Amino acid sequence: MKTIVVASGNKGKLREIAQIFREYQIISMQEAGFSGDIEENGNTFEENALIKARAVSRALHCTALADDSGLCVEALGGAPGVHSARFCGRHGDDEANNALLLEKLSGLPAECRKAYFESCVALCTEDGREMTATGRTYGHILYAPEGQGGFGYDPLFYSDELGKSFGVAAAEEKNAVSHRAKALAALAVKLREVQE
């Protein structure tokens, strides 16, 4: 069984990737021996995903997979976008990020609160080949958080496909329609095509 090293230590992400790439052994970059920091300074999700996958692939001489994702709000010109995790100025402060998002959308009616989550996944092989795929899931931003599930902006994101917020949805429901699942599925198809 071939191995894919994922440029992440997030157990939820690793589980999701393993479910789609069943014919591969999926391990985290830490398990594979990569411990450095990777500076994500790209202007797009694709650039950041490639930066991470290339760094791990080159350091460990392996096939590496990375994703970069975030929330894009139409009324904010696509923001927070690639800055989703540090929208408030601090990395990973979900509460402050959500508060700032609600503040920026204050007073806007529901039809002006359209948003989507986007994920780009990148795969870099040990022989230097690269491929990417993108997935999106659409919805709108609620006026107040709903549910305690998920992470990040999930309680504020009402999914058109599920008819509920990602904060209320079960993990299996969210994963079935998520931007990352769609991107991973598209990448899996591309990978099978080049191997045939």
Tab-separated table of C-alpha atoms in Angstrom:
chain	number	residue	atom	x	y	z
A	1	MET	CA	0.000	0.000	0.000
A	2	LYS	CA	1.378	3.409	-0.994
A	3	THR	CA	1.638	6.157	1.598
A	4	ILE	CA	0.442	9.751	1.390
A	5	VAL	CA	1.816	12.161	3.983
A	6	VAL	CA	-0.681	14.865	4.907
A	7	ALA	CA	0.679	18.329	5.687
A	8	SER	CA	-1.474	18.554	8.814
A	9	GLY	CA	-1.810	17.078	12.271
A	10	ASN	CA	-5.574	17.638	12.387
A	11	LYS	CA	-7.130	14.248	13.242
A	12	GLY	CA	-10.488	15.167	11.681
A	13	LYS	CA	-8.812	16.072	8.390
A	14	LEU	CA	-6.725	12.881	8.416
A	15	ARG	CA	-9.831	10.778	9.009
A	16	GLU	CA	-11.712	12.510	6.185
A	17	ILE	CA	-8.781	12.034	3.778
A	18	ALA	CA	-8.399	8.356	4.749
A	19	GLN	CA	-12.087	7.724	3.998
A	20	ILE	CA	-11.677	9.021	0.426
A	21	PHE	CA	-8.178	7.688	-0.320
A	22	ARG	CA	-8.897	4.155	0.934
A	23	GLU	CA	-6.209	2.473	-1.190
A	24	TYR	CA	-3.464	4.555	0.489
A	25	GLN	CA	-1.964	4.635	3.949
A	26	ILE	CA	-2.597	8.162	5.258
A	27	ILE	CA	-0.229	9.547	7.887
A	28	SER	CA	0.361	13.011	9.326
A	29	MET	CA	3.530	14.956	8.579
A	30	GLN	CA	4.491	14.653	12.265
A	31	GLU	CA	4.233	10.853	12.090
A	32	ALA	CA	6.418	10.957	8.967
A	33	GLY	CA	9.080	13.039	10.724
A	34	PHE	CA	8.334	16.588	9.525
A	35	SER	CA	8.273	19.145	12.329
A	36	GLY	CA	9.079	22.482	10.704
A	37	ASP	CA	6.818	25.505	10.367
A	38	ILE	CA	5.523	26.251	6.882
A	39	GLU	CA	4.816	29.888	6.065
A	40	GLU	CA	1.547	30.133	4.164
A	41	ASN	CA	2.071	33.392	2.289
A	42	GLY	CA	0.079	32.667	-0.868
A	43	ASN	CA	-2.725	34.895	-2.126
A	44	THR	CA	-5.060	31.998	-2.964
A	45	PHE	CA	-6.106	28.718	-1.377
A	46	GLU	CA	-4.345	26.883	-4.218
A	47	GLU	CA	-1.043	28.707	-3.654
A	48	ASN	CA	-1.112	27.942	0.081
A	49	ALA	CA	-2.017	24.278	-0.457
A	50	LEU	CA	0.875	23.896	-2.921
A	51	ILE	CA	3.308	25.655	-0.565
A	52	LYS	CA	2.493	23.130	2.190
A	53	ALA	CA	2.470	20.027	-0.025
A	54	ARG	CA	5.755	20.994	-1.725
A	55	ALA	CA	7.489	21.677	1.600
A	56	VAL	CA	6.597	18.262	3.037
A	57	SER	CA	7.197	16.367	-0.219
A	58	ARG	CA	10.659	17.888	-0.714
A	59	ALA	CA	11.735	17.521	2.912
A	60	LEU	CA	10.666	13.870	3.225
A	61	HIS	CA	11.011	12.747	-0.450
A	62	CYS	CA	7.446	11.468	-0.389
A	63	THR	CA	4.013	12.011	-1.869
A	64	ALA	CA	2.398	14.767	0.186
A	65	LEU	CA	-1.107	16.189	0.320
A	66	ALA	CA	-2.194	19.528	1.761
A	67	ASP	CA	-5.317	21.604	1.818
A	68	ASP	CA	-6.069	25.239	2.396
A	69	SER	CA	-9.580	26.420	2.961
A	70	GLY	CA	-11.675	29.247	4.270
A	71	LEU	CA	-14.909	31.178	4.240
A	72	CYS	CA	-15.703	33.616	1.427
A	73	VAL	CA	-18.508	36.135	1.955
A	74	GLU	CA	-19.873	37.866	-1.153
A	75	ALA	CA	-20.773	41.140	0.629
A	76	LEU	CA	-17.166	41.385	1.878
A	77	GLY	CA	-15.634	40.893	-1.561
A	78	GLY	CA	-14.671	37.305	-0.767
A	79	ALA	CA	-13.185	38.046	2.668
A	80	PRO	CA	-12.075	36.596	5.006
A	81	GLY	CA	-10.863	34.109	2.343
A	82	VAL	CA	-7.253	32.997	2.814
A	83	HIS	CA	-7.199	35.020	6.065
A	84	SER	CA	-10.131	33.087	7.582
A	85	ALA	CA	-8.144	31.635	10.505
A	86	ARG	CA	-6.687	35.042	11.430
A	87	PHE	CA	-9.507	37.392	10.356
A	88	CYS	CA	-9.455	39.172	13.720
A	89	GLY	CA	-5.656	39.519	13.646
A	90	ARG	CA	-4.902	36.484	15.847
A	91	HIS	CA	-4.574	32.977	14.443
A	92	GLY	CA	-7.283	30.505	15.440
A	93	ASP	CA	-9.415	32.750	17.679
A	94	ASP	CA	-12.789	31.401	16.502
A	95	GLU	CA	-14.845	33.518	18.884
A	96	ALA	CA	-13.206	36.790	17.829
A	97	ASN	CA	-13.324	35.842	14.139
A	98	ASN	CA	-17.057	35.106	14.362
A	99	ALA	CA	-17.734	38.329	16.286
A	100	LEU	CA	-15.885	40.390	13.663
A	101	LEU	CA	-17.771	38.675	10.831
A	102	LEU	CA	-21.133	39.444	12.455
A	103	GLU	CA	-20.039	43.043	13.060
A	104	LYS	CA	-19.059	43.522	9.399
A	105	LEU	CA	-22.384	42.093	8.194
A	106	SER	CA	-24.467	43.980	10.756
A	107	GLY	CA	-27.729	45.295	9.290
A	108	LEU	CA	-27.477	43.349	6.044
A	109	PRO	CA	-30.602	41.382	5.040
A	110	ALA	CA	-30.434	37.618	4.476
A	111	GLU	CA	-30.179	37.929	0.688
A	112	CYS	CA	-26.974	39.952	1.094
A	113	ARG	CA	-25.304	37.396	3.395
A	114	LYS	CA	-24.442	34.758	0.773
A	115	ALA	CA	-21.229	32.867	1.431
A	116	TYR	CA	-19.347	29.710	0.566
A	117	PHE	CA	-16.594	27.615	2.053
A	118	GLU	CA	-13.822	26.823	-0.427
A	119	SER	CA	-11.085	24.218	-0.143
A	120	CYS	CA	-8.183	23.576	-2.451
A	121	VAL	CA	-6.219	20.352	-2.061
A	122	ALA	CA	-2.781	19.861	-3.572
A	123	LEU	CA	-0.811	16.665	-4.092
A	124	CYS	CA	2.920	16.644	-4.808
A	125	THR	CA	4.556	13.336	-5.705
A	126	GLU	CA	8.112	12.349	-4.932
A	127	ASP	CA	8.954	12.513	-8.659
A	128	GLY	CA	7.833	16.154	-8.841
A	129	ARG	CA	4.321	15.885	-10.286
A	130	GLU	CA	1.698	18.251	-8.886
A	131	MET	CA	-2.081	18.305	-9.067
A	132	THR	CA	-4.784	20.346	-7.389
A	133	ALA	CA	-8.564	20.267	-7.043
A	134	THR	CA	-11.081	22.677	-5.566
A	135	GLY	CA	-14.420	22.204	-3.826
A	136	ARG	CA	-17.079	24.607	-2.607
A	137	THR	CA	-20.195	24.417	-0.479
A	138	TYR	CA	-22.715	27.256	-0.550
A	139	GLY	CA	-24.928	28.915	2.031
A	140	HIS	CA	-25.306	32.164	3.936
A	141	ILE	CA	-24.209	33.749	7.204
A	142	LEU	CA	-26.726	33.639	10.047
A	143	TYR	CA	-27.440	36.553	12.421
A	144	ALA	CA	-26.299	34.526	15.445
A	145	PRO	CA	-24.479	31.208	15.985
A	146	GLU	CA	-26.560	28.017	15.844
A	147	GLY	CA	-25.206	24.839	17.425
A	148	GLN	CA	-21.984	23.883	19.156
A	149	GLY	CA	-20.618	21.467	16.554
A	150	GLY	CA	-17.803	21.862	14.071
A	151	PHE	CA	-15.222	24.592	14.442
A	152	GLY	CA	-14.353	28.014	13.072
A	153	TYR	CA	-17.294	29.667	11.336
A	154	ASP	CA	-19.455	26.513	11.316
A	155	PRO	CA	-22.127	27.790	13.777
A	156	LEU	CA	-22.653	30.910	11.613
A	157	PHE	CA	-22.732	29.105	8.247
A	158	TYR	CA	-26.176	27.940	7.115
A	159	SER	CA	-25.681	25.195	4.519
A	160	ASP	CA	-27.998	25.317	1.503
A	161	GLU	CA	-27.485	21.585	0.944
A	162	LEU	CA	-28.264	20.543	4.523
A	163	GLY	CA	-30.886	23.149	5.371
A	164	LYS	CA	-29.193	23.837	8.713
A	165	SER	CA	-26.027	25.368	10.123
A	166	PHE	CA	-22.793	23.405	10.140
A	167	GLY	CA	-22.814	23.983	13.909
A	168	VAL	CA	-26.023	21.920	14.228
A	169	ALA	CA	-25.102	19.273	11.631
A	170	ALA	CA	-23.603	15.950	12.643
A	171	ALA	CA	-19.995	15.443	11.509
A	172	GLU	CA	-21.126	12.805	8.973
A	173	GLU	CA	-23.691	15.222	7.490
A	174	LYS	CA	-21.181	18.039	7.195
A	175	ASN	CA	-18.478	15.796	5.716
A	176	ALA	CA	-20.910	14.534	3.069
A	177	VAL	CA	-21.332	18.040	1.592
A	178	SER	CA	-18.177	19.821	2.763
A	179	HIS	CA	-15.884	21.814	0.518
A	180	ARG	CA	-12.946	19.625	1.567
A	181	ALA	CA	-14.774	16.374	0.811
A	182	LYS	CA	-15.671	17.685	-2.658
A	183	ALA	CA	-12.089	18.794	-3.343
A	184	LEU	CA	-10.656	15.480	-2.096
A	185	ALA	CA	-13.097	13.474	-4.212
A	186	ALA	CA	-12.123	15.490	-7.319
A	187	LEU	CA	-8.425	14.984	-6.533
A	188	ALA	CA	-8.932	11.232	-6.055
A	189	VAL	CA	-10.431	11.045	-9.571
A	190	LYS	CA	-7.464	12.954	-11.046
A	191	LEU	CA	-5.004	10.693	-9.226
A	192	ARG	CA	-6.684	7.527	-10.523
A	193	GLU	CA	-6.640	8.920	-14.066
A	194	VAL	CA	-2.867	9.490	-14.064
A	195	GLN	CA	-2.251	6.037	-12.601
A	196	GLU	CA	-4.303	4.169	-15.226
